[in-house]
Short mmCIF file of C-alpha atoms in Angstrom, two decimals:
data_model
loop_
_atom_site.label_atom_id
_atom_site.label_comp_id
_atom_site.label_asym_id
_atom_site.label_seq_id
_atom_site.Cartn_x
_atom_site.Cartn_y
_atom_site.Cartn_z
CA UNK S 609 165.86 93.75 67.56
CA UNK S 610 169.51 92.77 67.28
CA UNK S 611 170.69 96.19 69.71
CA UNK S 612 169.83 94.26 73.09
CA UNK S 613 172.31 91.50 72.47
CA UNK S 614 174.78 93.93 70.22
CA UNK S 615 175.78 95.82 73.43
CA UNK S 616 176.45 93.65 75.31
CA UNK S 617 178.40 91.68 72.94
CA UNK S 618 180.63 94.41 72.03
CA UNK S 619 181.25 94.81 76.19
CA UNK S 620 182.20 91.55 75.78
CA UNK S 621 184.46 92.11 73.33
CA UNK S 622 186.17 95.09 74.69
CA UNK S 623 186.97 93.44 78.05
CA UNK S 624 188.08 89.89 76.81
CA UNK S 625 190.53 92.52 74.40
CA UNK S 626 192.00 94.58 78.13
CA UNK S 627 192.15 91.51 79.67
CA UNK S 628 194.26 89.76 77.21
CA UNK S 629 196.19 93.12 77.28
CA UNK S 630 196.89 93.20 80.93
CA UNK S 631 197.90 89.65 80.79
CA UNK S 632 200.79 90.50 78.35
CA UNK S 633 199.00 88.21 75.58
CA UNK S 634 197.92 88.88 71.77
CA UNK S 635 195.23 91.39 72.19
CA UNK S 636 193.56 91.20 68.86
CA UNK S 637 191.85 94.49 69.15
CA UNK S 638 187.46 93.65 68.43
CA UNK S 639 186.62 93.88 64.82
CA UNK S 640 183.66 94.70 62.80
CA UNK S 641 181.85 91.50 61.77
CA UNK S 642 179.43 91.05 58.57
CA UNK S 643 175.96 90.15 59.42
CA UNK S 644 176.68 86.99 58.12
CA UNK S 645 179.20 85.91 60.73
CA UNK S 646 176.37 85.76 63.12
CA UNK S 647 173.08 82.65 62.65
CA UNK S 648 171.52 84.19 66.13
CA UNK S 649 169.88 87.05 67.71
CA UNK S 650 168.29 87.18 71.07
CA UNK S 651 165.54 89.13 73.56
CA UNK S 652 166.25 89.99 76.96
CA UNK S 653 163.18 90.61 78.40
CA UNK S 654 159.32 87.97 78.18
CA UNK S 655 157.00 90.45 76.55
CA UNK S 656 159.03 92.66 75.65
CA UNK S 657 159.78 91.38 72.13
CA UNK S 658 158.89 87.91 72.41
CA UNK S 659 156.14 85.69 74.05
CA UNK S 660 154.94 82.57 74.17
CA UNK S 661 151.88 82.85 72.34
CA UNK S 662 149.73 79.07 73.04
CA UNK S 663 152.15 76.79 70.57
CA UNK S 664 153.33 79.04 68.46
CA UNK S 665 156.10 81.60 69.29
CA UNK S 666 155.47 85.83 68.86
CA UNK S 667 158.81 87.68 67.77
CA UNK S 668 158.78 91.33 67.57
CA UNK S 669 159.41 92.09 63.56
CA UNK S 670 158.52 88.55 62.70
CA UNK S 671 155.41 87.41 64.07
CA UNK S 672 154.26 83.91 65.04
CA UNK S 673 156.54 81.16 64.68
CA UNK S 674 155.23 77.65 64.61
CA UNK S 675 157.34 75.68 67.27
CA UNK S 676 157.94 72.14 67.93
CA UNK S 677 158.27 72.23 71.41
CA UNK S 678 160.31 68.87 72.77
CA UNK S 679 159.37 69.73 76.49
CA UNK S 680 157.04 72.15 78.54
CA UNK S 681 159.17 74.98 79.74
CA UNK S 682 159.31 75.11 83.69
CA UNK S 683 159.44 78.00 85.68
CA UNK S 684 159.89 82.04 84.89
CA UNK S 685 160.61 82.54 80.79
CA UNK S 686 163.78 85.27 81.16
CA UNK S 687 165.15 85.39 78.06
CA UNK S 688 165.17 83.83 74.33
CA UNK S 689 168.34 83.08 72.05
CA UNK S 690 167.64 82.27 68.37
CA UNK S 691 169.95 80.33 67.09
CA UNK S 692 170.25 78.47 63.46
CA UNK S 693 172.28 75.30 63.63
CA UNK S 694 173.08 73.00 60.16
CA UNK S 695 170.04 74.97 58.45
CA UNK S 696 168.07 74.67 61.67
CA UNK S 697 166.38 77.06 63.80
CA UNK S 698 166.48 77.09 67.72
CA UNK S 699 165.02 78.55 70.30
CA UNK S 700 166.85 78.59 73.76
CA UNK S 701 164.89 79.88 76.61
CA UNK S 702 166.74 81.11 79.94
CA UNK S 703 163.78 79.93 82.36
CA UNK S 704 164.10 80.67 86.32
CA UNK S 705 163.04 77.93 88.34
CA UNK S 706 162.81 76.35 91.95
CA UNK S 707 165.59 73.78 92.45
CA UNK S 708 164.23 69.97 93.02
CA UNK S 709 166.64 68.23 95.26
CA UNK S 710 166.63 64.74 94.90
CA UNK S 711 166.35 62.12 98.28
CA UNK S 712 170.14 61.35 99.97
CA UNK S 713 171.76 58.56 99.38
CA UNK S 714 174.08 58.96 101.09
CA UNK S 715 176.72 57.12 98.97
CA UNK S 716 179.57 58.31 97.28
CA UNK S 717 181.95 57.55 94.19
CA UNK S 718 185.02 58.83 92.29
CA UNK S 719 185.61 58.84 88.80
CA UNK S 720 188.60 58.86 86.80
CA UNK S 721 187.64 60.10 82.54
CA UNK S 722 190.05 58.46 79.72
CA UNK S 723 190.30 57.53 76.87
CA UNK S 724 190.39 53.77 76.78
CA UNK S 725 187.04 54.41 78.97
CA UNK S 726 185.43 57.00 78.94
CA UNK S 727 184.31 56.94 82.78
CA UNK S 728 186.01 54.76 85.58
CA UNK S 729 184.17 54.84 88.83
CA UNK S 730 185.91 53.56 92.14
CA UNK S 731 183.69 50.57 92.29
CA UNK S 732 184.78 49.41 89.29
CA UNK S 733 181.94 50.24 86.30
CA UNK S 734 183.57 51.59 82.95
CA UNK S 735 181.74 53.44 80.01
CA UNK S 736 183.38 52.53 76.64
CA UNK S 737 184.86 55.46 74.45
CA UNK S 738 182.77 55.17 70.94
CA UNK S 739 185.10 57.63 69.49
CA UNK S 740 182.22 59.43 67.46
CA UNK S 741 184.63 61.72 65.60
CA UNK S 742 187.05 58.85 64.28
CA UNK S 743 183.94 56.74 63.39
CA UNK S 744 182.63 59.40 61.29
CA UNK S 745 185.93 60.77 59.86
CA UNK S 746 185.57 58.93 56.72
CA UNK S 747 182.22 60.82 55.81
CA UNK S 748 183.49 64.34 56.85
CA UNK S 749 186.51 63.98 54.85
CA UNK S 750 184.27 62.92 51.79
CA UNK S 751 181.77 66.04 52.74
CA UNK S 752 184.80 68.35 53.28
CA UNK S 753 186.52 67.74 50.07
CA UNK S 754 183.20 68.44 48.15
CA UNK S 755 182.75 71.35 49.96
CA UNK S 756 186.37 72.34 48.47
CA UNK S 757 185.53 71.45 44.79
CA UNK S 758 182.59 73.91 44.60
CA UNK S 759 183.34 77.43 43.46
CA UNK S 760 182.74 80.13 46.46
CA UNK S 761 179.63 81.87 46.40
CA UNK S 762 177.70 79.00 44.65
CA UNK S 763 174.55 77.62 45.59
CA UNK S 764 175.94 74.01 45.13
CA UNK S 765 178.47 75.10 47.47
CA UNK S 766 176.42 76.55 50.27
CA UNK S 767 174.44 73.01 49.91
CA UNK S 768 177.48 71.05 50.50
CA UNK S 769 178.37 73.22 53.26
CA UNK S 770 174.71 72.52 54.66
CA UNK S 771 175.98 69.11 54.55
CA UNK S 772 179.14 69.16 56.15
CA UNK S 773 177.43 70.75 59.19
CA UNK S 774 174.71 68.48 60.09
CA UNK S 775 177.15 65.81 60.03
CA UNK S 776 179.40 67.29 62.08
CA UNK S 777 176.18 68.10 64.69
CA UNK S 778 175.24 64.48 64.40
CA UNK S 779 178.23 63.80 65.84
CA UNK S 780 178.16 66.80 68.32
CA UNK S 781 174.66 65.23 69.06
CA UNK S 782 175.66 61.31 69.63
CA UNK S 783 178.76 62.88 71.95
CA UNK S 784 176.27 65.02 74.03
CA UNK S 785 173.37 62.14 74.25
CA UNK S 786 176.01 59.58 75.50
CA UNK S 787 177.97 61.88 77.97
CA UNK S 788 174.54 62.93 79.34
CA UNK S 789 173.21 59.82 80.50
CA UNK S 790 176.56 58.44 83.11
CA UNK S 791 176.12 62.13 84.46
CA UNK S 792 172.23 61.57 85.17
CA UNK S 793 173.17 58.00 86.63
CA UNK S 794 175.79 59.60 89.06
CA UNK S 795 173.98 62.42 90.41
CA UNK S 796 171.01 59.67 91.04
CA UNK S 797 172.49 57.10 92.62
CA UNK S 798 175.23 59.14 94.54
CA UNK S 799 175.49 62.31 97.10
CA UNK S 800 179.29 63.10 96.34
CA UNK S 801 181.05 63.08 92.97
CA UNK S 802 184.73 63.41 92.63
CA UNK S 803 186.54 64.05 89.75
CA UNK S 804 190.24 64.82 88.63
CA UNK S 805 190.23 68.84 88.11
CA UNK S 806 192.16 68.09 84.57
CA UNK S 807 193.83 71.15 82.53
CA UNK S 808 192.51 69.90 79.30
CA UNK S 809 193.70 72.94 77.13
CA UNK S 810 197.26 71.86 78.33
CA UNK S 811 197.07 67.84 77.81
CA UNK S 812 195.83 68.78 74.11
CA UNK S 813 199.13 69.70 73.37
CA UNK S 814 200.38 66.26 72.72
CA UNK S 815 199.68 65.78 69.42
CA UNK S 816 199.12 61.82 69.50
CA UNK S 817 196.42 62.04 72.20
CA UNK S 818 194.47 65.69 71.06
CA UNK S 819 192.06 63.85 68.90
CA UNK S 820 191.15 60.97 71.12
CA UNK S 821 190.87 63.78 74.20
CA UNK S 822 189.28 66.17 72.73
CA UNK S 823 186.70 63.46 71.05
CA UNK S 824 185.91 62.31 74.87
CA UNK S 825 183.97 65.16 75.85
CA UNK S 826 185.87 65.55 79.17
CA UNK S 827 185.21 69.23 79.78
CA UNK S 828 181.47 69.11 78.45
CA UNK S 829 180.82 66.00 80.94
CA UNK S 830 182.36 68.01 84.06
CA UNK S 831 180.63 71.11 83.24
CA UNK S 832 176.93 68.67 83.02
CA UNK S 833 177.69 66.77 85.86
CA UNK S 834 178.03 70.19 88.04
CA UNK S 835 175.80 71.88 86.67
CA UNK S 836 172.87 69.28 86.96
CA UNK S 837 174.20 68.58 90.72
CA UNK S 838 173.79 72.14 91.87
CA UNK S 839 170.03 71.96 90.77
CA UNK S 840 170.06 67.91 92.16
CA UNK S 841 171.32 69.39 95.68
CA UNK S 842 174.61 66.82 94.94
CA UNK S 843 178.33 67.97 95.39
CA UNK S 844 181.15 67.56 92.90
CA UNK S 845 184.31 68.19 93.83
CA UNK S 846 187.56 68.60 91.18
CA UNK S 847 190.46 67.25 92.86
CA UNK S 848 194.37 67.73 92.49
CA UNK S 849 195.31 64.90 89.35
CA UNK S 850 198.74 64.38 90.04
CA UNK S 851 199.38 60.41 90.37
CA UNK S 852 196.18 59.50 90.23
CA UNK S 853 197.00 56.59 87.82
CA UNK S 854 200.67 56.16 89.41
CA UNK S 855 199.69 55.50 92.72
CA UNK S 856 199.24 52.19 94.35
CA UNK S 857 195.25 53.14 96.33
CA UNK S 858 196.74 50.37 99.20
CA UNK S 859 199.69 51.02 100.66
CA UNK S 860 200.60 54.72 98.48
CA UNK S 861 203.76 53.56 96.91
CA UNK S 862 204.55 55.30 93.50
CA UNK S 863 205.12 53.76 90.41
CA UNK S 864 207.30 56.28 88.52
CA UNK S 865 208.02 53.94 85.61
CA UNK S 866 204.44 53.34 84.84
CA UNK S 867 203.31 54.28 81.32
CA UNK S 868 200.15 54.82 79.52
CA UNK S 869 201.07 51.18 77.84
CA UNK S 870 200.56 49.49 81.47
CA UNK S 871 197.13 49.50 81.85
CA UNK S 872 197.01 47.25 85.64
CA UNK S 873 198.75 47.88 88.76
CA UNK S 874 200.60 45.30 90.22
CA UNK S 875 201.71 46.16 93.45
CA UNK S 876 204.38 44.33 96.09
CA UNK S 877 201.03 44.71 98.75
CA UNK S 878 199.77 42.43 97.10
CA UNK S 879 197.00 45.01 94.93
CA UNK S 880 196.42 43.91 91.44
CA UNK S 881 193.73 46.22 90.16
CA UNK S 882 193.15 48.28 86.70
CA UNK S 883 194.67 51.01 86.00
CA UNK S 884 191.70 53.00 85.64
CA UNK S 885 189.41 51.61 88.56
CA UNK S 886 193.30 52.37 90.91
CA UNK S 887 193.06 56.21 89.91
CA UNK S 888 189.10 56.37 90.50
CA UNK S 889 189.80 55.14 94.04
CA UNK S 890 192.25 57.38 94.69
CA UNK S 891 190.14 60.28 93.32
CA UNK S 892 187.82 59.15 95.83
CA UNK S 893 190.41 59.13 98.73
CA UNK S 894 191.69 62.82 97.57
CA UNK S 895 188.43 64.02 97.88
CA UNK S 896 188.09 62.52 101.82
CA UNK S 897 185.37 62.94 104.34
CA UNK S 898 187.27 66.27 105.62
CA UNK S 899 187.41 67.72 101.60
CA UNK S 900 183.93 67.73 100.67
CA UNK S 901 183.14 70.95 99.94
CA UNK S 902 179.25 72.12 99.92
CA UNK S 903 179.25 73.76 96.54
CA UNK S 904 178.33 72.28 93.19
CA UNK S 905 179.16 74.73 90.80
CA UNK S 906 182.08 75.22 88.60
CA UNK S 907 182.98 78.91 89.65
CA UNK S 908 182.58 77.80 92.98
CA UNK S 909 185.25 74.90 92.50
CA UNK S 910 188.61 75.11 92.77
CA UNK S 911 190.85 76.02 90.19
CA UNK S 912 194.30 74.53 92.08
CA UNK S 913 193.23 71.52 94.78
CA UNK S 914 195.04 71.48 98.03
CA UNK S 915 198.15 69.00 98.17
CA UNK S 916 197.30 66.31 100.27
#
């Protein structure tokens, strides 16, 4: 049962260990892992080990599995991924289906993420930053400490540990519910998305802003937003960051001074605008009439954007 997935995991493995080798970086050769390291196992193939079976589901070497199913499944069942999450048990089906492109607009908007908002569009709407990991930081440390007190191995430890983990997916939950519904609103209302193409594994590195950053979401809202545009027939497009925020979106004048204290742009033009709402226009002027590109898929974007 576990052999289809084991394979190609260990492939996996091996060339994630060369590459890191060829790049001149810690290999850390692939070790042997305990069967509890893993809470899923998968099935490659519909019929071939598992299959919808009216509402229950039929697992080779289990049998049939009462499901609450939260939607119908659309399209061509591929594959399954079992998956236990905080004591819970998933299923994840890898469906093919026909791609529904929504009616143009033929609008278009750039965004600028933060963290004093969340979302800046060029036309001036913000989304607040709730912060769901600070908010809840006073239960986790209560939940982690307990989980330290209890002796390893202990079934009053594996219960606190239980614990710990569904409120940490609360919060992953409340973060994924909230960054999910601006992403449905864009690719509705708008034919062309821009967005900075951000390098968040490098801005984590300042220690004063890595929790507030990495609470945001950033990555897991770009990676929605393109991947829900592709099937939407929409185009996102990551563009170069560099003075966004610094740059007066009127005449192009550069505020090298400007710091993340300033949060408006006062300009001798005469521009007096938000910081925020300056940068999201500018995203939007990056991007151009000449940049759009016709792809809406993150390997299809592009890693470096052109300088302008």
């Amino acid at each position: 049962m576990c052999c289809k997935w084991s394979c190609p995991n260990l492939d996996k493995a091996f060339q994630a260990f060369f590459r890191r080798v060829k790049a001149g970086e810690t290999p850390g050769y692939p070790r042997f892992r305990g069967r509890n390291r893993f809470d899923s196992f998968g099935f490659k193939e519909y019929g071939n080990g598992f299959k919808a079976d009216g509402r229950r589901l039929r697992l080779s070497g289990i049998g049939r599995v009462a499901v609450r199913w939260h939607r119908p499944l659309e399209g061509q069942i591929k594959t399954v991924r079992i998956r236990r999450r905080a004591g819970k048990w998933y299923a994840c089906f890898a469906c093919e289906a026909e791609a529904t492109p929504l009616p143009a607009t033929g609008r278009e908007i750039g965004v600028d993420v933060g963290i004093a908002s969340l979302i800046t569009t060029s036309e001036g709407a913000k989304e607040p930053h709730p912060g769901w990991y600070r908010a809840a930081q006073r239960t986790l440390c209560v939940r982690q400490r307990r989980v330290a007190r209890r002796k390893k191995g202990s079934a009053s430890r594996r219960k606190a540990v239980l614990a710990l983990q569904r409120q940490h997916e609360r919060i992953a939950n409340a973060r994924k519910d909230h960054l999910k519904k601006p992403a449905h609103r864009l690719i509705t209302q708008y034919d062309r998305i821009a967005l900075e193409d951000l390098r968040i594994t490098n801005m984590v590195r300042n220690r004063r802003l890595a929790k507030s950053i990495l609470d945001a979401g950033w990555g897991c809202f770009v990676r929605h937003l393109t991947s829900k545009a592709a099937e939407a027939g929409r185009v996102v497009l990551l563009v170069d960051p560099r003075n966004t925020s610094k740059t007066c979106s009127r005449c192009g004048h550069i505020f090298a001074t400007l710091s993340l204290s300033d949060r408006r742009i006062d300009c001798g033009c005469g521009l007096s605008l938000d910081r925020d709402h300056n940068a999201a226009v500018n995203i939007l002027k990056r991007a151009g009439q000449a940049r759009w590109g016709v792809s809406g898929s993150l390997d299809s974007l592009p890693q470096e954007a052109a300088p302008l």
